Coordinates of C-alpha atoms in Angstrom, one line a residue:
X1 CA 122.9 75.3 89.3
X2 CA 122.4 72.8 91.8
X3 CA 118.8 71.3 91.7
X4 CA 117.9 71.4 95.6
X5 CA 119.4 74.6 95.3
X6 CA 117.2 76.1 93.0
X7 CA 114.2 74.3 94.8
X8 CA 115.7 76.2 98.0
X9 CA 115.3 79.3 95.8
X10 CA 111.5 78.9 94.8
X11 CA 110.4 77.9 98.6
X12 CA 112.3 81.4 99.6
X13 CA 110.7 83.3 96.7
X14 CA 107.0 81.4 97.2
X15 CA 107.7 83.0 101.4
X16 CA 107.9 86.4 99.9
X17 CA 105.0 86.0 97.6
X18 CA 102.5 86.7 99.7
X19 CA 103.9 89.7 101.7
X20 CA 105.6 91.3 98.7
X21 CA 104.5 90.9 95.2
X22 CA 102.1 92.8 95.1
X23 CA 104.3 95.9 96.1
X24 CA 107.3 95.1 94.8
X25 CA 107.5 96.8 91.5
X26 CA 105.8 94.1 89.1
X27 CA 101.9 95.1 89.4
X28 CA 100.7 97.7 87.0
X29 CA 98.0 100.1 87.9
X30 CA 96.3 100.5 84.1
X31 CA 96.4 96.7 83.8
X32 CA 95.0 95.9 87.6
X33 CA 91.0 95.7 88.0
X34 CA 90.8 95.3 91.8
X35 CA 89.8 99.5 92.2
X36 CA 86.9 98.8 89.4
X37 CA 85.5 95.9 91.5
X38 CA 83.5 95.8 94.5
X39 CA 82.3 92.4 96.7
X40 CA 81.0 91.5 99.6
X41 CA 83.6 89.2 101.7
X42 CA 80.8 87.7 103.7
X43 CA 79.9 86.0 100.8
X44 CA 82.9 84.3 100.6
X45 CA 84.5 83.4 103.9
X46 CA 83.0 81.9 106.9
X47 CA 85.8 83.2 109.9
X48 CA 87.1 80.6 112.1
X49 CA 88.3 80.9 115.5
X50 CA 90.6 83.8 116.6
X51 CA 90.3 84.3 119.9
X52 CA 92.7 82.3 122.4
X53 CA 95.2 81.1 120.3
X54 CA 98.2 79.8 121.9
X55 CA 101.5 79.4 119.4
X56 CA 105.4 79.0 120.7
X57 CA 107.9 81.5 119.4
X58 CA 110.9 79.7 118.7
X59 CA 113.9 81.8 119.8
X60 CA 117.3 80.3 118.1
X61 CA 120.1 80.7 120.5
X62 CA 123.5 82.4 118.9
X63 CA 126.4 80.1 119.6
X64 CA 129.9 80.6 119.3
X65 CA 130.0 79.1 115.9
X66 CA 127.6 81.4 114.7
X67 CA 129.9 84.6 115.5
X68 CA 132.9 83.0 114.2
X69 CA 130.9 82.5 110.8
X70 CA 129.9 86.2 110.7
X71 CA 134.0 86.1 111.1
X72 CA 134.9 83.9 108.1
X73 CA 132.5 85.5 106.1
X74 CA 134.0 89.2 106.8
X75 CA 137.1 87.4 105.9
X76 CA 135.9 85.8 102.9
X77 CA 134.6 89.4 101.3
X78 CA 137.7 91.0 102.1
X79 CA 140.6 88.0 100.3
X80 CA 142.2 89.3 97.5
X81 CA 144.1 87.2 94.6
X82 CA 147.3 87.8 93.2
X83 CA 147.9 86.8 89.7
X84 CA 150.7 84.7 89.4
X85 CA 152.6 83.8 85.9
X86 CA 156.0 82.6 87.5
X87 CA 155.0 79.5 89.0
X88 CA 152.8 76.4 88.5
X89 CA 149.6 76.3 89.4
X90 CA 149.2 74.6 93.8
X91 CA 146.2 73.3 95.5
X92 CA 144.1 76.4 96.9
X93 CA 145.2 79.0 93.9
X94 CA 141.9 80.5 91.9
X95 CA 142.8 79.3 88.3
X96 CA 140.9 80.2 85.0
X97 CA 140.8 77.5 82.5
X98 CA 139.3 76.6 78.8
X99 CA 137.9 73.3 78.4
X100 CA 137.1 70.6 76.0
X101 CA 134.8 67.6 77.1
X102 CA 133.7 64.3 75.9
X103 CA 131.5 61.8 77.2
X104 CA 133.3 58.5 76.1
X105 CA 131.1 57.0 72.9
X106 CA 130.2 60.6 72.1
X107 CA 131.3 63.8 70.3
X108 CA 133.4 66.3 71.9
X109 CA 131.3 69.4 73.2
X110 CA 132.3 72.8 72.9
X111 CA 134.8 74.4 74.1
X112 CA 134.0 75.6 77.5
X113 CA 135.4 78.3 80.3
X114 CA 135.6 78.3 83.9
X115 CA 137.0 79.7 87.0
X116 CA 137.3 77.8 90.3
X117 CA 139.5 77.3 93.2
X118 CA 141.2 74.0 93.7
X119 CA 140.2 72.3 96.3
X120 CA 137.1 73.9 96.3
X121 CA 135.1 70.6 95.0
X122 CA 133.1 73.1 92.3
X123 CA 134.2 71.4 89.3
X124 CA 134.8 67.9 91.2
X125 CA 138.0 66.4 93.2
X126 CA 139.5 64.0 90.7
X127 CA 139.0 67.4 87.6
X128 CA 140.9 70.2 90.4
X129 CA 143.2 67.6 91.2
X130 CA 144.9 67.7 87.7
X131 CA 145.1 71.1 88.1
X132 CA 148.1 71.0 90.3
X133 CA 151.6 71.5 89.1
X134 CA 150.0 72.5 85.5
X135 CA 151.9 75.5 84.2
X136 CA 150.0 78.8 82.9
X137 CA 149.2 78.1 79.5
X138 CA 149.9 74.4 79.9
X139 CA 147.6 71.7 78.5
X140 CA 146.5 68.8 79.9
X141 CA 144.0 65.7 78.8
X142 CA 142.8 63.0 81.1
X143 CA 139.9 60.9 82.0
X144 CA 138.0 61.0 85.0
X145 CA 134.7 59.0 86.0
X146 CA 131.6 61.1 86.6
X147 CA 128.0 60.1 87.4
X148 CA 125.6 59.9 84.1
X149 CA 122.9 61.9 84.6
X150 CA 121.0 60.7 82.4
X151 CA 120.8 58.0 84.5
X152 CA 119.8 59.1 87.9
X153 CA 116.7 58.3 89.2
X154 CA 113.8 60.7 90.5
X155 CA 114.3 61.9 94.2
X156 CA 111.8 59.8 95.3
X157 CA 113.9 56.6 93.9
X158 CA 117.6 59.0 95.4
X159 CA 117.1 57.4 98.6
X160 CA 116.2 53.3 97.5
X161 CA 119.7 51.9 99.2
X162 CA 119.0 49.4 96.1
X163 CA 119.2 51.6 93.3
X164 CA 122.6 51.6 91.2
X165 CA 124.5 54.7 90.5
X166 CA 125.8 54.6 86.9
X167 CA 129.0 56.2 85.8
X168 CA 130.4 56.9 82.9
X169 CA 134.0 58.2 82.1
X170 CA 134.6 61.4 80.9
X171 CA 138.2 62.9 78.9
X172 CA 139.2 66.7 79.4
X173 CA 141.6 68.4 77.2
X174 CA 142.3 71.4 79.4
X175 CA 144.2 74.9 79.1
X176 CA 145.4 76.8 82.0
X177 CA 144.5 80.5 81.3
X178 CA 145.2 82.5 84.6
X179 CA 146.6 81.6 87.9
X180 CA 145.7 83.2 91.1
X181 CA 147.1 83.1 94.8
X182 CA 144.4 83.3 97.2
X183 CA 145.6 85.9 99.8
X184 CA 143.8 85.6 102.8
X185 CA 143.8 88.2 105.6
X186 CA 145.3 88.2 109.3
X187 CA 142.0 88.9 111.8
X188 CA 143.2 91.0 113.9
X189 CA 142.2 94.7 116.0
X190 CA 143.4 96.4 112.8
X191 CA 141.6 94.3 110.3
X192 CA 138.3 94.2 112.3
X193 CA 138.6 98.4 112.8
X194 CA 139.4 99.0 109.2
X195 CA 136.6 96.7 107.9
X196 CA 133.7 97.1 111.0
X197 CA 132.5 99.9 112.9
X198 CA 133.8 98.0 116.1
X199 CA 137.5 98.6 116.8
X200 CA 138.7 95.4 118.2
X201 CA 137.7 91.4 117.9
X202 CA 136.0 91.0 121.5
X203 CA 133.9 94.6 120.4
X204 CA 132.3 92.7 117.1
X205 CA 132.1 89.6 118.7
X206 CA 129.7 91.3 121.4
X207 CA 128.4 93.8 118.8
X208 CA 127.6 91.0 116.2
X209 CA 126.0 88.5 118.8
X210 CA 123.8 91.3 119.8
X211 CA 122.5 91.9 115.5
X212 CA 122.1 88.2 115.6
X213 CA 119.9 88.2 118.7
X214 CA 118.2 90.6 117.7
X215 CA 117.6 89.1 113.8
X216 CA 116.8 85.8 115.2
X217 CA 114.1 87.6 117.7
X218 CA 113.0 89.3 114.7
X219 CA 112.5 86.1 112.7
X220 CA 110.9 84.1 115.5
X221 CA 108.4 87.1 116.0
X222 CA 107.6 86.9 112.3
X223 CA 107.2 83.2 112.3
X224 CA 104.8 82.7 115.4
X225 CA 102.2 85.6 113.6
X226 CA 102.3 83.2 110.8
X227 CA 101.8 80.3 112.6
X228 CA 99.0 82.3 114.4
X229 CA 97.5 83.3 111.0
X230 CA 97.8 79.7 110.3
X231 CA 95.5 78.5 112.6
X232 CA 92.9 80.9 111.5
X233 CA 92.7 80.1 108.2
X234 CA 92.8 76.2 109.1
X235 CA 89.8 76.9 111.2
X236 CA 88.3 79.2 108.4
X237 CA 85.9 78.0 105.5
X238 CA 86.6 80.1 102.4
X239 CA 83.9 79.4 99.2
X240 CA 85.0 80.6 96.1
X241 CA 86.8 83.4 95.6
X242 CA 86.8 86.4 93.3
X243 CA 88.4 85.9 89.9
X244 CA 89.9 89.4 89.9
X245 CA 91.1 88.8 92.9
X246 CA 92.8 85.4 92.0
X247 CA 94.1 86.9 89.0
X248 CA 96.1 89.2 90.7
X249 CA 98.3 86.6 93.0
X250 CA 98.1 84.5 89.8
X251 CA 99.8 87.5 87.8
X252 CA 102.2 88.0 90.7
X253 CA 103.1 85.0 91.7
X254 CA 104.2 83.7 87.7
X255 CA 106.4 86.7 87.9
X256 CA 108.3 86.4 90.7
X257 CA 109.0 82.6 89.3
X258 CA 109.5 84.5 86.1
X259 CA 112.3 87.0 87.5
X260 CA 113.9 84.7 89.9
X261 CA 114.5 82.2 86.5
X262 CA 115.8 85.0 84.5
X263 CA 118.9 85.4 87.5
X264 CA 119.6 81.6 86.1
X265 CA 118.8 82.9 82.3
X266 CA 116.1 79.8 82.5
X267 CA 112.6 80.9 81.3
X268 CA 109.7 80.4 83.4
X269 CA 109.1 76.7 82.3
X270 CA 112.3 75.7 82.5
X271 CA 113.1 77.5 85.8
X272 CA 109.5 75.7 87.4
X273 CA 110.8 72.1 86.1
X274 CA 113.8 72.5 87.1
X275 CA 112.5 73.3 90.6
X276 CA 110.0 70.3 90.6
X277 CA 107.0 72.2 89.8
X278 CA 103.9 73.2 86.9
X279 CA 102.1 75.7 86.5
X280 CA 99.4 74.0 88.0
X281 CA 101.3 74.7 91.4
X282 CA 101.7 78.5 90.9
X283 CA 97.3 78.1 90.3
X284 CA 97.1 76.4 93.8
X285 CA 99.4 78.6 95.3
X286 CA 97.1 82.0 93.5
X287 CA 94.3 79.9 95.0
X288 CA 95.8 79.5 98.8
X289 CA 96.9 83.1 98.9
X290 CA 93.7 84.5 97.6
X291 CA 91.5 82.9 100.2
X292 CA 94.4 84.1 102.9
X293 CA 93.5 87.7 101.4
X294 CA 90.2 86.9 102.1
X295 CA 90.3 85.6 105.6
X296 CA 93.0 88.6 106.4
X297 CA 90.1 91.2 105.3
X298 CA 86.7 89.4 106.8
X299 CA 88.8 89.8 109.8
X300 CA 89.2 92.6 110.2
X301 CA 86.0 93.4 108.9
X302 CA 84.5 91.3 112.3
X303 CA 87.2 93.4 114.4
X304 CA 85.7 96.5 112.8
X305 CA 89.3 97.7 111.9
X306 CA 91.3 98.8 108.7
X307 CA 93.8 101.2 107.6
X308 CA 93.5 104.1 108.8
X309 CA 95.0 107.3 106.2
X310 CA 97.9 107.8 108.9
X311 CA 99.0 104.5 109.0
X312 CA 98.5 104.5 105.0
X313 CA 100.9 107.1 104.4
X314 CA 103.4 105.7 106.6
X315 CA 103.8 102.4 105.0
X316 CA 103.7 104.1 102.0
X317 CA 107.2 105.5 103.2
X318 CA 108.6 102.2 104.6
X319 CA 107.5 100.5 101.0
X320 CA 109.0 103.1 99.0
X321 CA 112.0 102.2 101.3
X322 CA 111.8 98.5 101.6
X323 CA 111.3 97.7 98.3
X324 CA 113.5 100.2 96.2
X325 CA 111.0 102.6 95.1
X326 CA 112.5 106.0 94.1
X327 CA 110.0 107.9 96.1
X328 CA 106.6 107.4 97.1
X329 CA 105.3 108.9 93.9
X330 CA 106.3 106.4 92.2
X331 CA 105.1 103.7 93.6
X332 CA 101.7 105.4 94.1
X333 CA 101.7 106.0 90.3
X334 CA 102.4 102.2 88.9
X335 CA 100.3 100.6 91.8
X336 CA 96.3 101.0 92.8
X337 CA 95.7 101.9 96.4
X338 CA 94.0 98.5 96.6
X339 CA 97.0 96.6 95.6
X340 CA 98.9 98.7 98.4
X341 CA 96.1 98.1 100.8
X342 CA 95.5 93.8 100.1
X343 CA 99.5 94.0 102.0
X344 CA 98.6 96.7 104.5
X345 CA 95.7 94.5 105.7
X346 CA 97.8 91.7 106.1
X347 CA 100.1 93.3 108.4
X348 CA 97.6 94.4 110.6
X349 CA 95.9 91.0 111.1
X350 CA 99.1 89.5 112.0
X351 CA 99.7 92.1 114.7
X352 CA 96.6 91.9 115.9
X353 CA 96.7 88.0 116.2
X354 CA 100.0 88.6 118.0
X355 CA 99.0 90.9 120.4
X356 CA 95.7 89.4 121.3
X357 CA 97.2 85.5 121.6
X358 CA 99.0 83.8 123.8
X359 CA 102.4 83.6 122.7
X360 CA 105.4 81.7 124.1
X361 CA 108.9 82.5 123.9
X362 CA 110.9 79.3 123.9
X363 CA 114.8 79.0 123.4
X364 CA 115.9 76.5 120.9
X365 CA 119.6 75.1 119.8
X366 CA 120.9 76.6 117.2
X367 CA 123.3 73.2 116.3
X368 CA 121.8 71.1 113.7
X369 CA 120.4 67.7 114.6
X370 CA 123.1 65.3 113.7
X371 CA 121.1 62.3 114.1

């Protein structure tokens, strides 16, 4: 996996933190103290401003390009391969191979297996491009030159225009075990009506525009009340904070790290270094999420507002829903009303802090900066 990738991965999982580990099937109601504890949050949190905030809500425009990516991608989901065993293998074809290689001055490593398309750059341009014209079954050694890894410099040295990239050269002995033509489909009326619930190309054009819009809105909305929430807990002074408390984001945050490395089959160390980061980060990011917990509740508590049972009971539904409960039972059985509650709170701060601010709605390009 590719490193900024994975790093891409932990920012994503670290945005959902906050809003969903708590609910999301990892807490455990016999192991959680936060019913058994009771505290005052004036003790704690000093509330800065909330009144008059002003944030813009960044509206990314849908462009053509976009729709005709939600195209390619409905295309993508629906090719099919064709196994193929009477001809060589070309340039595009999905071939299966078994691999031998050896860094030169080193021992051979063992024997490996892998399936990519050529062309596709996954296992490198010069490797595919000895795939073409192999026969199935055929064997093939070569040499190609590849970047030593150990080698390369840390990211902050990536970008020194001075620093050297090192190769080394690298020998393949490589078996052709399957080869597959890539069989991509026609789009037209009848493909978009067989795979869509629109019935012609200009209908999902227009109907997928509109989901975008309406997803983009969505995600702007969401981003300005946490920009809003932002500024009140830059303004906010938060002293100490309840070790129970901080326990609990602790807890939840190592385990989301936890699950997302065991997608890679990495353990939690391996996953955070391979991501950049310590476990001293997942302490300051307990840390920053408690004293948001904090601020989110003295809030409220100045506003005089909380859950009320009604509005309990129907986020109980949409969690149960959201986040793949079997049934509100459930979810009421493995996690503590104050776990449920710590999210619940949340929510209603941010809607509060968008409803009561000044909020504008600016359009913004969609096209990446180029520069």
């Amino acid at each position: 996996m590719n490193r900024n990738n994975l790093k891409r991965i932990a920012a994503l999982s670290l945005a959902c933190i906050a809003s969903a580990a708590l609910i999301s099937g990892c807490g455990s109601k016999d192991s959680d103290p936060y019913a058994s504890v009771e505290y005052n949050v004036d003790d704690y949190v000093k509330l800065g401003e909330y009144k008059g905030l002003n944030v813009d809500e960044e509206i990314t425009i849908v462009t053509d390009k976009d729709i005709q990516n939600a195209i390619d991608s409905l295309v993508e989901n629906k090719t099919t391969y064709n196994e193929k065993t009477d001809r060589n293998a070309q340039s595009g074809d999905r071939v299966s191979v078994s691999f031998i290689r050896t860094e030169e001055g080193k021992s051979p490593e063992e024997s490996k297996s892998e399936t990519f398309e050529i062309g596709s750059g996954d296992m490198g341009e010069d490797f595919e491009k000895q795939m073409i014209n192999l026969n199935l079954n055929g064997t093939k050694t070569f040499t190609v030159e590849e970047l030593d890894e150990s080698e390369q410099t840390t990211e902050e040295n990536d970008t020194d225009e001075n620093s050297e990239i090192k190769t080394i050269n690298v020998t393949y002995e490589v078996t052709l075990t399957k080869i597959e033509e890539k069989v991509v489909p026609e789009v037209t009326d009848e493909f978009i009506a067989a795979n869509s619930e629109s019935k012609t190309i200009d209908e999902y054009k227009t109907a997928k525009r509109k989901e975008l819009e309406e997803q983009n809105a969505e995600e702007a909305k969401n981003k300005a009340k946490q920009d809003l929430f932002q500024l009140v807990t830059e303004a906010s002074t938060v002293d100490n904070t309840p070790a129970f408390l901080y326990n609990i984001n602790y807890n939840s945050i190592a385990r989301n790290y936890a699950t997302y490395g065991s997608y890679f089959g990495m353990s939690l160390k391996d996953y955070l270094t391979a991501c950049g980061l310590t476990m001293e980060d997942i302490k300051m990011d307990a840390v920053k999420a408690t004293k948001e917990c904090l601020i989110a509740e003295s809030l409220l508590k100045t506003l005089n507002m909380d859950i009320t049972e009604e509005e309990y009971q129907e986020k109980l539904k949409s969690y149960a829903e959201n986040y793949g409960w079997d049934s509100v039972e459930s979810m009421e059985e493995a996690l503590s009303k104050d776990q449920l509650l710590i999210q619940m709170r949340t929510e209603k701060v941010l809607d509060y802090l968008y409803e009561n601010s000044t909020v504008n709605q600016v359009k913004v390009s969609g096209e990446e900066d180029t520069e």
